[in-house]
mmCIF file of C-alpha atoms in Angstrom:
data_model
loop_
_atom_site.group_PDB
_atom_site.id
_atom_site.type_symbol
_atom_site.label_atom_id
_atom_site.label_comp_id
_atom_site.label_asym_id
_atom_site.label_seq_id
_atom_site.Cartn_x
_atom_site.Cartn_y
_atom_site.Cartn_z
ATOM 1 C CA ASP L 12 -73.743 8.967 33.148
ATOM 2 C CA HIS L 13 -71.014 9.891 35.121
ATOM 3 C CA PRO L 14 -71.224 8.279 38.520
ATOM 4 C CA GLY L 15 -70.406 11.653 40.634
ATOM 5 C CA LEU L 16 -72.693 13.746 38.414
ATOM 6 C CA LYS L 17 -75.553 11.511 37.162
ATOM 7 C CA ASP L 18 -77.611 12.404 40.395
ATOM 8 C CA ASN L 19 -77.277 16.107 39.982
ATOM 9 C CA ILE L 20 -78.174 16.364 36.070
ATOM 10 C CA TRP L 21 -81.060 19.012 35.462
ATOM 11 C CA THR L 22 -84.140 17.350 34.135
ATOM 12 C CA ASN L 23 -86.807 18.933 32.140
ATOM 13 C CA HIS L 24 -90.138 17.173 33.512
ATOM 14 C CA THR L 25 -92.247 18.689 30.940
ATOM 15 C CA GLU L 26 -90.488 16.733 28.276
ATOM 16 C CA ARG L 27 -89.571 13.534 30.549
ATOM 17 C CA LEU L 28 -93.184 13.102 31.232
ATOM 18 C CA GLY L 29 -94.598 14.155 27.581
ATOM 19 C CA ALA L 30 -94.783 12.393 24.219
ATOM 20 C CA ASP L 31 -91.911 11.195 22.411
ATOM 21 C CA ASP L 32 -90.635 13.197 19.313
ATOM 22 C CA TYR L 33 -92.640 16.210 20.388
ATOM 23 C CA ASP L 34 -92.081 19.689 21.983
ATOM 24 C CA ASP L 35 -94.105 19.253 24.779
ATOM 25 C CA ASP L 36 -93.070 22.354 26.477
ATOM 26 C CA GLU L 37 -92.936 24.259 23.081
ATOM 27 C CA ASN L 38 -89.545 25.870 23.747
ATOM 28 C CA GLY L 39 -88.400 24.909 20.473
ATOM 29 C CA PHE L 40 -86.469 21.712 21.522
ATOM 30 C CA GLU L 41 -87.860 18.479 20.972
ATOM 31 C CA ASP L 42 -87.478 15.894 23.781
ATOM 32 C CA ASP L 43 -84.816 18.094 25.667
ATOM 33 C CA VAL L 44 -85.164 16.130 28.769
ATOM 34 C CA HIS L 45 -81.290 16.623 29.606
ATOM 35 C CA GLY L 46 -80.514 19.687 27.798
ATOM 36 C CA TRP L 47 -79.372 20.412 24.363
ATOM 37 C CA ASP L 48 -76.643 19.594 21.977
ATOM 38 C CA PHE L 49 -76.132 22.515 19.760
ATOM 39 C CA ILE L 50 -73.281 20.922 17.591
ATOM 40 C CA HIS L 51 -75.403 18.071 16.556
ATOM 41 C CA ASP L 52 -78.593 19.731 16.794
ATOM 42 C CA ASP L 53 -80.271 16.932 19.372
ATOM 43 C CA ASN L 54 -80.989 16.085 22.587
ATOM 44 C CA ASP L 55 -78.062 14.266 23.340
ATOM 45 C CA PRO L 56 -75.491 16.816 24.906
ATOM 46 C CA LYS L 57 -73.055 14.249 26.061
ATOM 47 C CA ASP L 58 -69.544 15.440 26.682
ATOM 48 C CA ASP L 59 -66.959 14.076 23.969
ATOM 49 C CA ASN L 60 -64.153 16.211 25.097
ATOM 50 C CA MET L 61 -64.270 15.687 28.593
ATOM 51 C CA HIS L 62 -63.794 19.361 29.812
ATOM 52 C CA GLY L 63 -67.319 20.215 30.336
ATOM 53 C CA THR L 64 -67.470 16.647 32.801
ATOM 54 C CA HIS L 65 -64.430 18.117 34.516
ATOM 55 C CA VAL L 66 -65.982 21.480 34.959
ATOM 56 C CA ALA L 67 -69.245 20.032 36.292
ATOM 57 C CA GLY L 68 -67.452 18.001 38.700
ATOM 58 C CA ILE L 69 -65.795 20.896 40.391
ATOM 59 C CA ALA L 70 -68.913 22.534 40.495
ATOM 60 C CA ALA L 71 -71.535 20.001 41.528
ATOM 61 C CA ALA L 72 -70.142 16.292 41.926
ATOM 62 C CA VAL L 73 -72.109 14.415 44.734
ATOM 63 C CA GLY L 74 -69.956 14.256 47.904
ATOM 64 C CA ASP L 75 -69.756 11.707 50.510
ATOM 65 C CA ASN L 76 -70.261 8.895 48.267
ATOM 66 C CA GLU L 77 -66.735 7.346 47.782
ATOM 67 C CA ILE L 78 -66.524 8.210 44.268
ATOM 68 C CA GLY L 79 -63.987 10.527 42.709
ATOM 69 C CA ILE L 80 -64.036 14.171 43.950
ATOM 70 C CA ALA L 81 -66.910 16.422 45.762
ATOM 71 C CA GLY L 82 -68.147 19.279 43.897
ATOM 72 C CA ALA L 83 -68.334 22.954 45.546
ATOM 73 C CA ASN L 84 -72.200 22.200 45.851
ATOM 74 C CA TRP L 85 -73.176 18.545 46.066
ATOM 75 C CA LYS L 86 -76.971 19.413 45.289
ATOM 76 C CA ALA L 87 -76.495 21.787 42.307
ATOM 77 C CA LYS L 88 -78.147 20.772 39.262
ATOM 78 C CA ILE L 89 -76.146 20.755 35.944
ATOM 79 C CA MET L 90 -77.905 21.683 32.663
ATOM 80 C CA PRO L 91 -75.796 20.069 29.991
ATOM 81 C CA ILE L 92 -75.473 22.203 27.243
ATOM 82 C CA LYS L 93 -72.994 21.698 24.266
ATOM 83 C CA VAL L 94 -71.905 24.178 22.281
ATOM 84 C CA PHE L 95 -68.185 23.007 21.335
ATOM 85 C CA ASN L 96 -67.070 20.042 19.288
ATOM 86 C CA VAL L 97 -64.963 17.164 20.282
ATOM 87 C CA ASN L 98 -61.855 19.462 19.643
ATOM 88 C CA GLY L 99 -63.163 22.192 21.772
ATOM 89 C CA ARG L 100 -64.107 24.622 18.860
ATOM 90 C CA GLY L 101 -67.355 26.199 18.671
ATOM 91 C CA SER L 102 -69.467 28.980 16.816
ATOM 92 C CA ILE L 103 -70.388 32.102 18.334
ATOM 93 C CA ASP L 104 -73.824 31.219 17.025
ATOM 94 C CA ASN L 105 -74.141 28.110 18.936
ATOM 95 C CA ILE L 106 -72.392 29.695 21.950
ATOM 96 C CA SER L 107 -75.156 32.273 22.194
ATOM 97 C CA LYS L 108 -77.798 29.879 21.448
ATOM 98 C CA GLY L 109 -76.697 27.736 24.322
ATOM 99 C CA ILE L 110 -76.667 30.933 26.454
ATOM 100 C CA GLU L 111 -80.277 31.640 25.696
ATOM 101 C CA TYR L 112 -81.288 27.983 26.229
ATOM 102 C CA ALA L 113 -79.679 28.017 29.754
ATOM 103 C CA TYR L 114 -81.557 30.981 30.893
ATOM 104 C CA GLN L 115 -84.913 30.667 29.176
ATOM 105 C CA ASN L 116 -85.200 27.169 30.484
ATOM 106 C CA GLY L 117 -84.356 28.295 34.155
ATOM 107 C CA ALA L 118 -80.782 27.973 34.957
ATOM 108 C CA THR L 119 -79.951 30.695 37.256
ATOM 109 C CA ILE L 120 -76.004 30.292 37.141
ATOM 110 C CA LEU L 121 -74.092 30.226 33.770
ATOM 111 C CA ASN L 122 -70.593 28.643 33.882
ATOM 112 C CA MET L 123 -68.793 29.357 30.675
ATOM 113 C CA SER L 124 -65.476 27.978 30.870
ATOM 114 C CA PHE L 125 -63.874 29.371 27.562
ATOM 115 C CA GLY L 126 -62.342 32.666 26.528
ATOM 116 C CA LEU L 127 -62.133 34.644 23.272
ATOM 117 C CA THR L 128 -59.910 37.219 22.638
ATOM 118 C CA SER L 129 -62.159 39.614 20.733
ATOM 119 C CA PRO L 130 -65.293 40.901 21.436
ATOM 120 C CA SER L 131 -68.714 39.812 19.743
ATOM 121 C CA TYR L 132 -71.827 41.656 19.606
ATOM 122 C CA THR L 133 -73.961 38.465 19.184
ATOM 123 C CA LEU L 134 -72.289 36.949 22.192
ATOM 124 C CA LYS L 135 -72.668 40.382 24.257
ATOM 125 C CA LEU L 136 -76.319 40.536 23.331
ATOM 126 C CA ALA L 137 -77.256 36.972 24.476
ATOM 127 C CA LEU L 138 -75.300 37.638 27.765
ATOM 128 C CA GLU L 139 -76.956 40.740 28.440
ATOM 129 C CA ASN L 140 -80.386 39.050 27.804
ATOM 130 C CA ALA L 141 -79.196 36.187 30.294
ATOM 131 C CA TYR L 142 -78.092 38.701 33.011
ATOM 132 C CA GLU L 143 -81.474 39.651 34.010
ATOM 133 C CA TYR L 144 -82.199 35.984 35.035
ATOM 134 C CA ALA L 145 -78.805 34.549 35.772
ATOM 135 C CA TYR L 146 -75.439 35.027 37.277
ATOM 136 C CA LEU L 147 -72.805 34.745 34.664
ATOM 137 C CA VAL L 148 -69.186 33.408 35.440
ATOM 138 C CA ALA L 149 -66.459 32.831 32.802
ATOM 139 C CA ALA L 150 -62.865 32.301 32.449
ATOM 140 C CA ALA L 151 -60.417 34.777 32.557
ATOM 141 C CA GLY L 152 -57.360 32.945 30.709
ATOM 142 C CA ASN L 153 -55.447 29.789 32.034
ATOM 143 C CA ASN L 154 -54.802 28.804 28.486
ATOM 144 C CA SER L 155 -50.734 28.963 29.027
ATOM 145 C CA ASP L 156 -50.167 32.108 27.051
ATOM 146 C CA CYS L 157 -47.382 34.212 28.454
ATOM 147 C CA MET L 158 -48.359 37.715 28.762
ATOM 148 C CA GLY L 159 -47.506 40.811 30.683
ATOM 149 C CA SER L 160 -44.485 42.560 31.593
ATOM 150 C CA LYS L 161 -42.713 39.037 32.315
ATOM 151 C CA CYS L 162 -42.950 37.908 28.579
ATOM 152 C CA GLY L 163 -42.885 41.600 26.781
ATOM 153 C CA ILE L 164 -46.365 40.570 25.411
ATOM 154 C CA PRO L 165 -49.508 43.103 26.228
ATOM 155 C CA ALA L 166 -52.152 41.125 28.158
ATOM 156 C CA VAL L 167 -55.270 40.823 26.434
ATOM 157 C CA GLU L 168 -58.980 40.695 27.556
ATOM 158 C CA TYR L 169 -60.585 37.813 27.442
ATOM 159 C CA TYR L 170 -64.436 37.630 26.651
ATOM 160 C CA PRO L 171 -66.929 37.007 28.061
ATOM 161 C CA ALA L 172 -65.315 37.504 31.231
ATOM 162 C CA ALA L 173 -63.978 41.088 30.050
ATOM 163 C CA TYR L 174 -67.697 42.236 29.961
ATOM 164 C CA THR L 175 -68.294 44.219 33.309
ATOM 165 C CA PHE L 176 -71.531 42.374 34.006
ATOM 166 C CA VAL L 177 -70.010 38.899 33.949
#
């Protein structure tokens, strides 16, 4: 519903034109017209944390409309996928399911604005599968941790950004 994003939200037309309460495209997600919420396991992926909306706006907010900001690509489609709760916490299982949902439903760029300090085989496998179909972009820090020679704390790798194919 965000005024700068609503015109660029991805639509699953098979579900939009199909029967209510039925998985018309047989992708395993009933009535997923505008993405999926893996936290509540439903078809309402609205952002209750606002981080996803913020990042989506940078990428694809409609420009030249006198509303807020203009995104980098005014015509890009955003596929809302919710894998983090209101507090910004999520499970590797839900993140991996969200990645699979994205590329299996046609996303060609996956923006993952999160970072983990330890690798996960499950996450890596989902990303390896997605890499065949999409560009993978991930955060590489920016959480205010003081690291490196300036602080005397060794720098750590952030995943999924630390994978060579991301």
